[in-house]
């Protein structure tokens, strides 16, 4: 191989190398052009955009709207239930106060008997009181049943404590009724041929028993009432969250 | 003329005496009801001292203790009310006794027993590891004999007959179990003495005057209960115009 040939070959290689360098320099200085291949290209295509639009408007938006509706419906349903429950609980409270009003009537009847001198209370008068007592007893039984039936409207966890407190109220209420019955009994403590001082002591004992029964009824009533009220406040608060 | 005046005066005096000695309690027109006084002596007063002493012993079992936290809102919602309060161990056994009195040491070191029936209120003044120092207001500070002899009115009784006793009480029983103020009954709330912080007040007369038990007032003999100012009256709760009571929230126990 002569030197002329070697020189030509070196020059040719240098030329190739220069061309390659030039191309590389050009590529580095110019911003890269997207390759325009694969998913990207497909997404950029008109068909791709059409399909994506169709999915968004045909599937995602209705699903979102349906979920929103469902949440709203649940909220409305829950609110309606709470409102219904609140109405029933208020009704229950009303029935409970009506029960207590009967205890007040019983106490007043007892006072009427106690305040009337034995001599002034003739047989028809006593018979009239007994009739009133029987009527009150019947009304009390009915009213107790009406209230007891409404305890179901209170939240589950509160029902048993309310029932127990209610039963706790029944005992002094029953005592109050028994006390009035005793006052009206023919062989009651106020009758008989006792000395007037003994009679006064007996009358005092009966009066204090009547008052004590009322005090215990009052205290037990307050306890049940505060429980009912507490539950009412809690449900009202929960209902308020939906407004 | 003089004779006429003196006869009128005698008549007036006679009527006054008659009104004063008229038997039975005077009802007040309170809350729409008759409002008879709440007293164990409703129709007949005590005949002797023994009857008052018996009533006083019984009254200790019918007291109501109202505990208010020092951050009370004032609307009654944060008052813990212990009806028919007792002082007992926290988890009683069948043979454990129940107390109706504060027992402690006075400043001079002697043992003092104050029945609930003679305590008006107390304040916790300081607190140590196993003891509380209470400033107890004793009211009515009157013996059954004095009560029977003096026949005070309610106003006279409430204006005086009061003394303060500093009492150091233990927060635990002799066998080390915690002592509590406890309410009678299934719903009985409890308040351990150990939970009482310094400054906590306790009141035995903090209840609504129409919600009280008549057997509490051993001192309400006719001269007291016939006083128109006597506030404790028997009124059926449902006929009162008050708003329903606020729910009881126990805050003191959270301290």
GROMACS .gro file of C-alpha atoms in nm, chain B residues 106-224:
model
  119
  349UNK     CA    1  -6.124   1.908  11.454
  350UNK     CA    2  -5.842   2.159  11.472
  351UNK     CA    3  -5.786   2.064  11.837
  352UNK     CA    4  -5.751   1.699  11.740
  353UNK     CA    5  -6.075   1.566  11.887
  354UNK     CA    6  -6.303   1.340  11.685
  355UNK     CA    7  -6.613   1.521  11.562
  356UNK     CA    8  -6.923   1.364  11.407
  357UNK     CA    9  -7.152   1.591  11.208
  358UNK     CA   10  -7.478   1.433  11.096
  359UNK     CA   11  -7.591   1.519  10.743
  360UNK     CA   12  -7.911   1.649  10.901
  361UNK     CA   13  -7.723   1.935  11.068
  362UNK     CA   14  -7.491   2.034  10.783
  363UNK     CA   15  -7.584   2.323  10.557
  364UNK     CA   16  -7.277   2.321  10.333
  365UNK     CA   17  -6.904   2.264  10.321
  366UNK     CA   18  -6.602   2.372  10.120
  367UNK     CA   19  -6.286   2.170  10.066
  368UNK     CA   20  -6.015   2.401  10.197
  369UNK     CA   21  -5.714   2.178  10.140
  370UNK     CA   22  -5.623   1.834  10.023
  371UNK     CA   23  -5.349   1.599  10.133
  372UNK     CA   24  -5.264   1.246  10.021
  373UNK     CA   25  -5.531   1.067  10.223
  374UNK     CA   26  -5.722   1.348  10.393
  375UNK     CA   27  -5.936   1.648  10.307
  376UNK     CA   28  -5.980   1.952  10.523
  377UNK     CA   29  -6.334   2.081  10.508
  378UNK     CA   30  -6.485   2.400  10.634
  379UNK     CA   31  -6.829   2.279  10.735
  380UNK     CA   32  -7.122   2.514  10.804
  381UNK     CA   33  -7.342   2.359  11.068
  382UNK     CA   34  -7.707   2.465  11.041
  383UNK     CA   35  -7.942   2.464  11.216
  384UNK     CA   36  -7.710   2.454  11.514
  385UNK     CA   37  -7.988   2.401  11.765
  386UNK     CA   38  -8.062   2.108  11.991
  387UNK     CA   39  -8.406   1.941  11.987
  388UNK     CA   40  -8.463   2.071  12.340
  389UNK     CA   41  -8.380   2.431  12.238
  390UNK     CA   42  -8.599   2.397  11.932
  391UNK     CA   43  -8.891   2.286  12.142
  392UNK     CA   44  -8.832   2.556  12.403
  393UNK     CA   45  -8.764   2.853  12.177
  394UNK     CA   46  -9.016   2.774  11.900
  395UNK     CA   47  -8.828   2.988  11.645
  396UNK     CA   48  -8.974   3.104  11.315
  397UNK     CA   49  -8.802   3.011  10.989
  398UNK     CA   50  -8.660   3.359  10.954
  399UNK     CA   51  -8.512   3.347  11.302
  400UNK     CA   52  -8.370   3.003  11.238
  401UNK     CA   53  -8.217   3.093  10.903
  402UNK     CA   54  -8.072   3.420  11.031
  403UNK     CA   55  -7.877   3.254  11.310
  404UNK     CA   56  -7.805   2.914  11.458
  405UNK     CA   57  -7.503   2.870  11.234
  406UNK     CA   58  -7.139   2.789  11.307
  407UNK     CA   59  -6.838   2.683  11.103
  408UNK     CA   60  -6.625   2.384  11.188
  409UNK     CA   61  -6.291   2.292  11.033
  410UNK     CA   62  -6.283   1.917  10.992
  411UNK     CA   63  -6.011   1.688  10.862
  412UNK     CA   64  -6.172   1.381  10.708
  413UNK     CA   65  -6.009   1.073  10.566
  414UNK     CA   66  -6.067   0.990  10.201
  415UNK     CA   67  -6.027   0.619  10.272
  416UNK     CA   68  -6.187   0.377  10.514
  417UNK     CA   69  -5.992   0.205  10.790
  418UNK     CA   70  -5.911  -0.086  10.558
  419UNK     CA   71  -5.785   0.148  10.286
  420UNK     CA   72  -6.078   0.137  10.046
  421UNK     CA   73  -6.180   0.473   9.891
  422UNK     CA   74  -6.473   0.653  10.051
  423UNK     CA   75  -6.745   0.801   9.832
  424UNK     CA   76  -7.050   1.020   9.862
  425UNK     CA   77  -7.313   0.796   9.704
  426UNK     CA   78  -7.673   0.839   9.606
  427UNK     CA   79  -7.927   0.581   9.711
  428UNK     CA   80  -8.088   0.372   9.441
  429UNK     CA   81  -8.004   0.187   9.126
  430UNK     CA   82  -7.896   0.499   8.940
  431UNK     CA   83  -7.690   0.617   9.233
  432UNK     CA   84  -7.418   0.851   9.123
  433UNK     CA   85  -7.098   0.840   9.324
  434UNK     CA   86  -6.833   1.094   9.401
  435UNK     CA   87  -6.508   0.969   9.552
  436UNK     CA   88  -6.373   1.200   9.820
  437UNK     CA   89  -6.031   1.171   9.657
  438UNK     CA   90  -6.168   1.351   9.351
  439UNK     CA   91  -6.260   1.662   9.546
  440UNK     CA   92  -6.018   1.943   9.474
  441UNK     CA   93  -5.949   2.232   9.708
  442UNK     CA   94  -6.219   2.495   9.667
  443UNK     CA   95  -6.496   2.249   9.578
  444UNK     CA   96  -6.820   2.341   9.753
  445UNK     CA   97  -7.089   2.099   9.864
  446UNK     CA   98  -7.439   2.214   9.952
  447UNK     CA   99  -7.707   2.025  10.141
  448UNK     CA  100  -7.970   2.286  10.056
  449UNK     CA  101  -7.901   2.331   9.684
  450UNK     CA  102  -8.208   2.147   9.562
  451UNK     CA  103  -8.522   2.315   9.429
  452UNK     CA  104  -8.740   2.391   9.735
  453UNK     CA  105  -9.032   2.209   9.575
  454UNK     CA  106  -8.834   1.894   9.502
  455UNK     CA  107  -8.727   1.820   9.856
  456UNK     CA  108  -8.830   1.533  10.079
  457UNK     CA  109  -9.038   1.635  10.382
  458UNK     CA  110  -8.853   1.401  10.615
  459UNK     CA  111  -8.535   1.608  10.567
  460UNK     CA  112  -8.662   1.896  10.776
  461UNK     CA  113  -8.657   1.765  11.133
  462UNK     CA  114  -8.630   2.125  11.251
  463UNK     CA  115  -8.945   2.240  11.065
  464UNK     CA  116  -9.175   2.228  11.366
  465UNK     CA  117  -9.500   2.427  11.324
  466UNK     CA  118  -9.343   2.754  11.444
  467UNK     CA  119  -9.089   2.721  11.159
   0.00000   0.00000   0.00000
